[in-house]
Coordinates of C-alpha atoms in Angstrom, one line a residue:
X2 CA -37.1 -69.2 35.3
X3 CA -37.8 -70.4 38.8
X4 CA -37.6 -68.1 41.7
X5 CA -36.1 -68.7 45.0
X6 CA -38.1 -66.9 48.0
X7 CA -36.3 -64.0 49.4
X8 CA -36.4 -63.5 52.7
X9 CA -36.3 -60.1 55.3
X10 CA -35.7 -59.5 59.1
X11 CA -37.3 -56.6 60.8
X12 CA -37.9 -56.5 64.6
X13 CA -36.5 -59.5 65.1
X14 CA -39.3 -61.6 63.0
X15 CA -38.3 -63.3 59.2
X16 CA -41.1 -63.4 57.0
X17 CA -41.0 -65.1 53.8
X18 CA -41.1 -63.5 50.3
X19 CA -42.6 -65.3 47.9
X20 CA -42.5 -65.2 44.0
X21 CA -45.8 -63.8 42.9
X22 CA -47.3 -61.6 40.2
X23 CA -49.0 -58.4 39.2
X24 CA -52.2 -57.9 39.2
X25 CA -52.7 -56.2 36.5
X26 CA -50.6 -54.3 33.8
X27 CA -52.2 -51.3 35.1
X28 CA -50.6 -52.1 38.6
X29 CA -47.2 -52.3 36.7
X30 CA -47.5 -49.2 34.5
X31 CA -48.1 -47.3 37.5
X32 CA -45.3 -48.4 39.6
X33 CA -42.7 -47.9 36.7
X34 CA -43.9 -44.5 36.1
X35 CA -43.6 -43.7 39.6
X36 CA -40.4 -45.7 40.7
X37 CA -38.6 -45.3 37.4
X38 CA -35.2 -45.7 39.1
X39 CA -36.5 -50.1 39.1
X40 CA -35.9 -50.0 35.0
X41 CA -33.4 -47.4 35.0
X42 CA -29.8 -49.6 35.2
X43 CA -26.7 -47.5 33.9
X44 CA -29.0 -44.9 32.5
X45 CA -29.0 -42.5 35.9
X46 CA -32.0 -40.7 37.2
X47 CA -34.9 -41.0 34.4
X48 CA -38.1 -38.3 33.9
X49 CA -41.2 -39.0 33.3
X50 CA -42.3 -37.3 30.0
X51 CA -45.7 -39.0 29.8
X52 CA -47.5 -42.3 30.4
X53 CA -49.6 -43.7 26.9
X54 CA -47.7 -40.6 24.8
X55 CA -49.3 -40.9 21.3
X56 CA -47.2 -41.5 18.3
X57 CA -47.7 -41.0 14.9
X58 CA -47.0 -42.1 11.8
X59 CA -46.8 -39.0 9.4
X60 CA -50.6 -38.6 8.5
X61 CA -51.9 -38.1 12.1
X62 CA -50.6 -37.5 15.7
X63 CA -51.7 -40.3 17.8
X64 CA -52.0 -43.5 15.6
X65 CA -49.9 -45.6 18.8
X66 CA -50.1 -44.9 22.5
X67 CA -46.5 -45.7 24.0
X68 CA -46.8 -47.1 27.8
X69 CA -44.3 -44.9 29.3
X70 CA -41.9 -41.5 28.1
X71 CA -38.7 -41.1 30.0
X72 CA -35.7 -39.3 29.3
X73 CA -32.3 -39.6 30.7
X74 CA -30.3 -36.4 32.0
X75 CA -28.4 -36.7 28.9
X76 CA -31.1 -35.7 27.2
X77 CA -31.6 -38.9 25.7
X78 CA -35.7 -40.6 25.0
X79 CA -36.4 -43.6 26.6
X80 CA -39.2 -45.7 25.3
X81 CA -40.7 -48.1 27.6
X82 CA -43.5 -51.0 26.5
X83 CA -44.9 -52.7 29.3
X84 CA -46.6 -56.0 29.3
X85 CA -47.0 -59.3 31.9
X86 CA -46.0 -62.7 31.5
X87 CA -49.5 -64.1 31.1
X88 CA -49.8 -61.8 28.1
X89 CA -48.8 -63.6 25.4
X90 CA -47.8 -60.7 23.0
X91 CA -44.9 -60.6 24.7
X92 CA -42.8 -62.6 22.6
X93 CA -42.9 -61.3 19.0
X94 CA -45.7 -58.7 18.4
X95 CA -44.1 -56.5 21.5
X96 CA -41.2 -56.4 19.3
X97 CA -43.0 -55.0 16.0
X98 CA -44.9 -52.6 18.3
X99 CA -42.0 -51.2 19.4
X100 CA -40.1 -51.0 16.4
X101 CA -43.3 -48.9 14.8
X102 CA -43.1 -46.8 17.8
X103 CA -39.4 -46.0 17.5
X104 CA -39.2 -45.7 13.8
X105 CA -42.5 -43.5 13.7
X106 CA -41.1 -41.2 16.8
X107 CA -37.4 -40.5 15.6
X108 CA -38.8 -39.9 11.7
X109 CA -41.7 -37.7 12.7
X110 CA -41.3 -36.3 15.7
X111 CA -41.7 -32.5 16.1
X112 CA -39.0 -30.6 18.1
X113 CA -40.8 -28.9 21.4
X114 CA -43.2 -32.2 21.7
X115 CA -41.1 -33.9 24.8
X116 CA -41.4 -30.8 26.6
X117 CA -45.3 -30.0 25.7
X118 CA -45.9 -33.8 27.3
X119 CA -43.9 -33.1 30.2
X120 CA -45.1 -30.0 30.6
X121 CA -48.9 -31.1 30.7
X122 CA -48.1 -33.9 32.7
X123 CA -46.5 -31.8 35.3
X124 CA -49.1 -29.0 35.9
X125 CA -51.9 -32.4 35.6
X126 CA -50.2 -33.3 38.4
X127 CA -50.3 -30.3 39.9
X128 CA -47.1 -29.6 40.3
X129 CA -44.8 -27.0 38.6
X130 CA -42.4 -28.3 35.6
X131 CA -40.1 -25.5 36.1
X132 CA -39.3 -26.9 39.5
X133 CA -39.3 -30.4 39.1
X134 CA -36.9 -30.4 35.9
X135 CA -34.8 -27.9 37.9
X136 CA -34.4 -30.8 40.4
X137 CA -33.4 -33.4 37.5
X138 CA -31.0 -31.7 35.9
X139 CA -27.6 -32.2 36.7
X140 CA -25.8 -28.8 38.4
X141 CA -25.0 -25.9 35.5
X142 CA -27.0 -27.4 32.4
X143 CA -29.4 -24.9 31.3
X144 CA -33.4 -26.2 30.6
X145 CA -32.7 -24.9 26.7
X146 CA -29.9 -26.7 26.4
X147 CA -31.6 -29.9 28.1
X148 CA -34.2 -30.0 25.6
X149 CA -32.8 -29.5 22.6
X150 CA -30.6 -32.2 23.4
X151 CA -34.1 -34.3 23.7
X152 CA -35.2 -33.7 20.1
X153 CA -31.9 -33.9 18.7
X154 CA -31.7 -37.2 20.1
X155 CA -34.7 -37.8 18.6
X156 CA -33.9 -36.7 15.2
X157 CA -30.4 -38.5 15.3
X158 CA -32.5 -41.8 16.2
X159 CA -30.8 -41.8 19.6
X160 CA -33.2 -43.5 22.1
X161 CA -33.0 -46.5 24.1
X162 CA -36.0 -49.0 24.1
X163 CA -36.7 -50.6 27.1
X164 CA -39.3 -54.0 27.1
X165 CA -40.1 -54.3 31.1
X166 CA -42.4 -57.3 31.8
X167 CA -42.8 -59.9 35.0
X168 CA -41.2 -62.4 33.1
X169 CA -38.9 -62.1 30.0
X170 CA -39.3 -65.4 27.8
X171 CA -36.4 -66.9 26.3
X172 CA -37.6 -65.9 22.8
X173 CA -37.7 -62.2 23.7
X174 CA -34.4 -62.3 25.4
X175 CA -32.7 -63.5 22.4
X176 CA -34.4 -60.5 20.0
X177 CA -33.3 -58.2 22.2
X178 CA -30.0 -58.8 22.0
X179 CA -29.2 -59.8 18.8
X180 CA -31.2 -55.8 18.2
X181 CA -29.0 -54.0 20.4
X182 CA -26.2 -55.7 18.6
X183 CA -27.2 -54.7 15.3
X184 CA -29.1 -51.0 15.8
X185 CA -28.0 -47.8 16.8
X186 CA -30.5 -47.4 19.4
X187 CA -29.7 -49.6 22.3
X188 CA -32.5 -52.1 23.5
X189 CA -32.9 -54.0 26.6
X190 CA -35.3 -55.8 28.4
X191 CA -35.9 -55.9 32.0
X192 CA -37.5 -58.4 33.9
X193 CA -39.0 -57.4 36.7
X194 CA -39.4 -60.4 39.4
X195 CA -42.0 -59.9 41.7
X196 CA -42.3 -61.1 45.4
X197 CA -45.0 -60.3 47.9
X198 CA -46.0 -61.4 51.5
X199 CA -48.5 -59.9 54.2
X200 CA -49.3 -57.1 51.8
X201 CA -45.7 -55.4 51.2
X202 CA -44.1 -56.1 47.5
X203 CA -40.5 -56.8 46.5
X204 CA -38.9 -56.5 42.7
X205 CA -35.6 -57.7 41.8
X206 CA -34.9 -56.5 38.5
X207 CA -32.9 -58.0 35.7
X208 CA -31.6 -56.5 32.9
X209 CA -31.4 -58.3 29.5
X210 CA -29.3 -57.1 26.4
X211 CA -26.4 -55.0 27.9
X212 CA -23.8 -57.1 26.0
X213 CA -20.4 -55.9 26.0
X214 CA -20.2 -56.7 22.1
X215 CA -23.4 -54.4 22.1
X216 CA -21.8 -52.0 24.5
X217 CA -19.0 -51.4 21.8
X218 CA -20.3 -50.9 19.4
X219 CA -22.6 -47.7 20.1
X220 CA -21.5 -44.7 19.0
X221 CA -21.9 -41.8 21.2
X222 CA -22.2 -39.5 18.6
X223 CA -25.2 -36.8 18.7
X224 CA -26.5 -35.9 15.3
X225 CA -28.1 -32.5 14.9
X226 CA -30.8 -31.9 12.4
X227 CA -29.8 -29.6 9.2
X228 CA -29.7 -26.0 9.4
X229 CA -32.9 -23.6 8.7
X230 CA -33.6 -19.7 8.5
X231 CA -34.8 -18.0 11.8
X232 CA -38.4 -17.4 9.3
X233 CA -38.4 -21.3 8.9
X234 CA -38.1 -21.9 12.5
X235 CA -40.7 -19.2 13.6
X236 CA -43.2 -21.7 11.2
X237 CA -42.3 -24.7 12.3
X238 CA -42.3 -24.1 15.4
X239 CA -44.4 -21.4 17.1
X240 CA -47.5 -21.9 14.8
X241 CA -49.1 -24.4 17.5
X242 CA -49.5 -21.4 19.7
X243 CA -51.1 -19.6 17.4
X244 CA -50.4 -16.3 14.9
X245 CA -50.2 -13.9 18.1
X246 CA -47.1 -16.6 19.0
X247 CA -45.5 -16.0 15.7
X248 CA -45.8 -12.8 15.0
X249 CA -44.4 -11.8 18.6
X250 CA -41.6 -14.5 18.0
X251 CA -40.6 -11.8 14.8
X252 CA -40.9 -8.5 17.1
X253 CA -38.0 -10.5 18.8
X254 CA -36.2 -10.8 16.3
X255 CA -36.6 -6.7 15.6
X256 CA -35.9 -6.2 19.1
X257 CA -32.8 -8.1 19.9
X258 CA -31.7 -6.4 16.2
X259 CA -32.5 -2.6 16.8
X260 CA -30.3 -3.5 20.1
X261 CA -27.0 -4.4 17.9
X262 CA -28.1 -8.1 18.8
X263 CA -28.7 -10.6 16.8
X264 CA -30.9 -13.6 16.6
X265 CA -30.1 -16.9 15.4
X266 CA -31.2 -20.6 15.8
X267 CA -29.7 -22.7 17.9
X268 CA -28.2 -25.5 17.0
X269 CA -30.4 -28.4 17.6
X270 CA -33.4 -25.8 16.7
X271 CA -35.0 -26.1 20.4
X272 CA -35.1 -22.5 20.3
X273 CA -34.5 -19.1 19.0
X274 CA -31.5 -17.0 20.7
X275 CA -31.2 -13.4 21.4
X276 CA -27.7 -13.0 20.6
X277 CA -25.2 -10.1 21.6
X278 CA -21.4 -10.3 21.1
X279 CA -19.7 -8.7 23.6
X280 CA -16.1 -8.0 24.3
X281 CA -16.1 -11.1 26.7
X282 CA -17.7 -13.2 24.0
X283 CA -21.3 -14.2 23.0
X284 CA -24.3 -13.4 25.3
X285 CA -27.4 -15.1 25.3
X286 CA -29.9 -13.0 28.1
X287 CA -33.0 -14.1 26.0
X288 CA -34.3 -16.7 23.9
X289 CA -38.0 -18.2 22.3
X290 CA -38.9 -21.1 23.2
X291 CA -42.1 -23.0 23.5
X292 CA -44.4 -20.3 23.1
X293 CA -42.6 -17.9 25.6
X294 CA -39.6 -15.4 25.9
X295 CA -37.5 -17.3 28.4
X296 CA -35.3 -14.9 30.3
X297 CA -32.0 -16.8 31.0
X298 CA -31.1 -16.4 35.0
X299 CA -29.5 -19.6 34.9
X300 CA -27.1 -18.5 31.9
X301 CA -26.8 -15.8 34.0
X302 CA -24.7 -17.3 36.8
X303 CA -21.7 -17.7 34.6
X304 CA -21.1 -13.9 34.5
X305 CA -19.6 -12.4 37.4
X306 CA -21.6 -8.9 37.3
X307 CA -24.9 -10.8 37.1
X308 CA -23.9 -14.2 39.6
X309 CA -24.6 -12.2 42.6
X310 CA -28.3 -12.9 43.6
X311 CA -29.6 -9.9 44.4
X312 CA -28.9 -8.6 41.3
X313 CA -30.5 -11.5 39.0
X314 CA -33.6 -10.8 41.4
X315 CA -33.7 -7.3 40.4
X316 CA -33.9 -8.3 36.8
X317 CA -36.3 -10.2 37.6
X318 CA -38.4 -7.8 40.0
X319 CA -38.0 -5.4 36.4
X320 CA -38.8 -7.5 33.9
X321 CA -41.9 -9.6 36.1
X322 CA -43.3 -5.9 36.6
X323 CA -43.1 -5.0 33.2
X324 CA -44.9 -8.5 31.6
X325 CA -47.2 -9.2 34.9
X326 CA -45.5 -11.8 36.1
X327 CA -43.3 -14.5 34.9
X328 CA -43.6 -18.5 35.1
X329 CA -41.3 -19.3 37.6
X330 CA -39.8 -17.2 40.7
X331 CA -36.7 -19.3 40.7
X332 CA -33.4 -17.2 40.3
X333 CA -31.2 -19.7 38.9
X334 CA -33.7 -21.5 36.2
X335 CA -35.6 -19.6 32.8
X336 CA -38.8 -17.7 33.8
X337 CA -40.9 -16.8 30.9
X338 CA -43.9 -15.0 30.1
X339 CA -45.8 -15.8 26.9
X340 CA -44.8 -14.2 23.5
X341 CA -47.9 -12.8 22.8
X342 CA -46.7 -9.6 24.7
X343 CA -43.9 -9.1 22.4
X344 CA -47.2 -7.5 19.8
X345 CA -47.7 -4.9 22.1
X346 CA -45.6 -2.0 21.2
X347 CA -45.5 -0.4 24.5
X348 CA -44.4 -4.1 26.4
X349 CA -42.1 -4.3 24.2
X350 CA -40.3 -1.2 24.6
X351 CA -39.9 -1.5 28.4
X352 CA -38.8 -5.4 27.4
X353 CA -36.3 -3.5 25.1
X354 CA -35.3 -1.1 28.8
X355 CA -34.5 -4.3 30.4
X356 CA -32.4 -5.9 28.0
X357 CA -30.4 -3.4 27.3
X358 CA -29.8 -2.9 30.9
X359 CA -29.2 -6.3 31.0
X360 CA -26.1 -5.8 28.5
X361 CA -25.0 -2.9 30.2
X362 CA -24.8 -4.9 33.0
X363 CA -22.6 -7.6 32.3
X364 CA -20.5 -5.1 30.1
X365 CA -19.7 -3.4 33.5
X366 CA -17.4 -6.8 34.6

């Protein structure tokens, strides 16, 4: 497809625009994972999970190496291949690669991985996850809730696969959309014209795929994985972090019990919830998560005893004091501290101290 030259005004001098090209796919991967919002179309505000995130197949962890990891503030995965026009993959093996990738990642995937690779890719970055997915998400949802919606996408097959290249051939433009006719997942392509002069670059993106046949016939349905015993979870789930991880994840468990709480697993199994049924309802001041007790500030908001500020940041003072400090300082997110603490008996009865005054607290309403 032929490109006119686009042309801009500043100062009072127009300077011509003219088609060109990246110089490598590098160059490209690198922009996208900075300037997501250039791919992004209907999809809103996108995060970067992870540039080359491995995927595997069943028999080991990193058989593929996806270009970029995204996710939506719905919660839902975004897989994005990247190639040029000059490569000339680009018309059917892409395609394949994808399709490996996507059918690999929803059938194998392992819940807590998205927000292990975000996490690492944050701090490598050297910046702090809790704050920068605090700034993502939209105003009220909770981080726990956020990422379980993440892997329940991913079990349900819910993802959207995104081919981004300099130019889109005919051939792939046509695959595309007779996929995101046919499969649950929705696929598009986006092409990505390019346009430089006297050093400064230009893109004019194009999306391919977004039928309105397509469109229609998505379902926006959200599956959730079947249910398993709290036990079950603890394995699956905490073993990564090792046995100190696991067996703290149980003294939980005993704790939230010997406090007439309960704990039970939440419903897309991205954590472990300290439950306490109150005469307002169900209360959820602590979960597992990820290797850490998460203390729920943000949860916290929604009860009128424990909204005011000053009073979430003496829980906080209380509980920081009592673990040596906690992972965030933020009043309105989930601060943790690692579950490893949960094995010492003395910890854990001041932990206990806190969470009951905690309840008491928001019993006092």
């Amino acid at each position: 497809m032929s490109r006119s030259t686009i042309y801009t005004v500043s100062n009072g001098q127009l300077t011509a625009m003219k088609p060109s090209a990246p110089e490598s796919e590098a160059v490209m991967q690198l922009l996208v994972a900075d300037y997501p919002e250039i791919i992004a179309d209907d999809d809103g505000d996108l995060l970067l999970i992870k540039r080359e995130q491995p995927i595997g197949d069943g028999e080991g962890d990193g058989r593929w190496s996806l270009d970029h990891l995204f996710v939506t503030q719905e919660g839902v995965p975004v897989l994005v291949e990247l190639k040029r026009a000059v490569d000339t993959r680009l018309r059917r093996e892409v395609v394949g690669q994808m399709l490996d990738y996507a059918a690999n990642a929803t059938a194998h995937w392992k819940a807590g991985t998205v927000a292990d690779s975000f996490e690492a890719t944050t701090r490598a970055a050297g910046r702090d996850p809790w704050e920068v997915l605090a700034a993502f998400l939209p105003e009220g949802l909770e981080p726990e809730t956020f990422w379980e919606r993440v892997d329940a996408s991913f079990a349900a097959g819910r993802v959207k696969l995104v081919f981004v290249a300099d130019t889109i051939p005919r051939e792939l433009a046509r695959i595309v959309e007779f996929l995101n006719e046919q499969m649950k997942a929705e696929v598009r392509a986006v092409e990505l014209n390019w346009f430089e002069a006297e050093g400064v670059k230009a893109f004019t993106p194009r999306v391919i795929g977004q039928t309105q046949r397509a469109q229609a016939s998505k379902s926006s349905s959200r599956g959730l994985p079947p249910p398993i015993s709290k036990e079950e979870w603890i394995t699956s789930n905490m073993s990564r972090y090792g046995q100190e991880a696991v067996d703290g994840a149980h003294q939980f468990v005993e704790m939230v019990s010997s406090l007439d709480g309960h704990a039970e697993v939440a419903k897309a199994q991205g954590s472990l919830i300290g439950v306490f049924d109150l005469p307002f309802g169900a209360f959820f001041p602590m979960s597992v998560a990820y290797g850490k007790v998460t203390l729920n500030l943000g949860y916290m908001t929604h009860r009128p005893a424990l909204k005011p500020e000053e009073k979430r940041q003496s829980i906080y003072d209380h509980l920081s004091e009592t673990v040596g400090g906690l992972s965030t300082e933020t009043l309105t997110g989930f601060p943790g501290f690692p579950l490893a603490l949960m094995n010492d008996a003395d910890v854990r009865e001041k932990i206990a101290a806190v969470l009951s005054d905690i309840i008491r607290d928001a019993l006092a309403e």
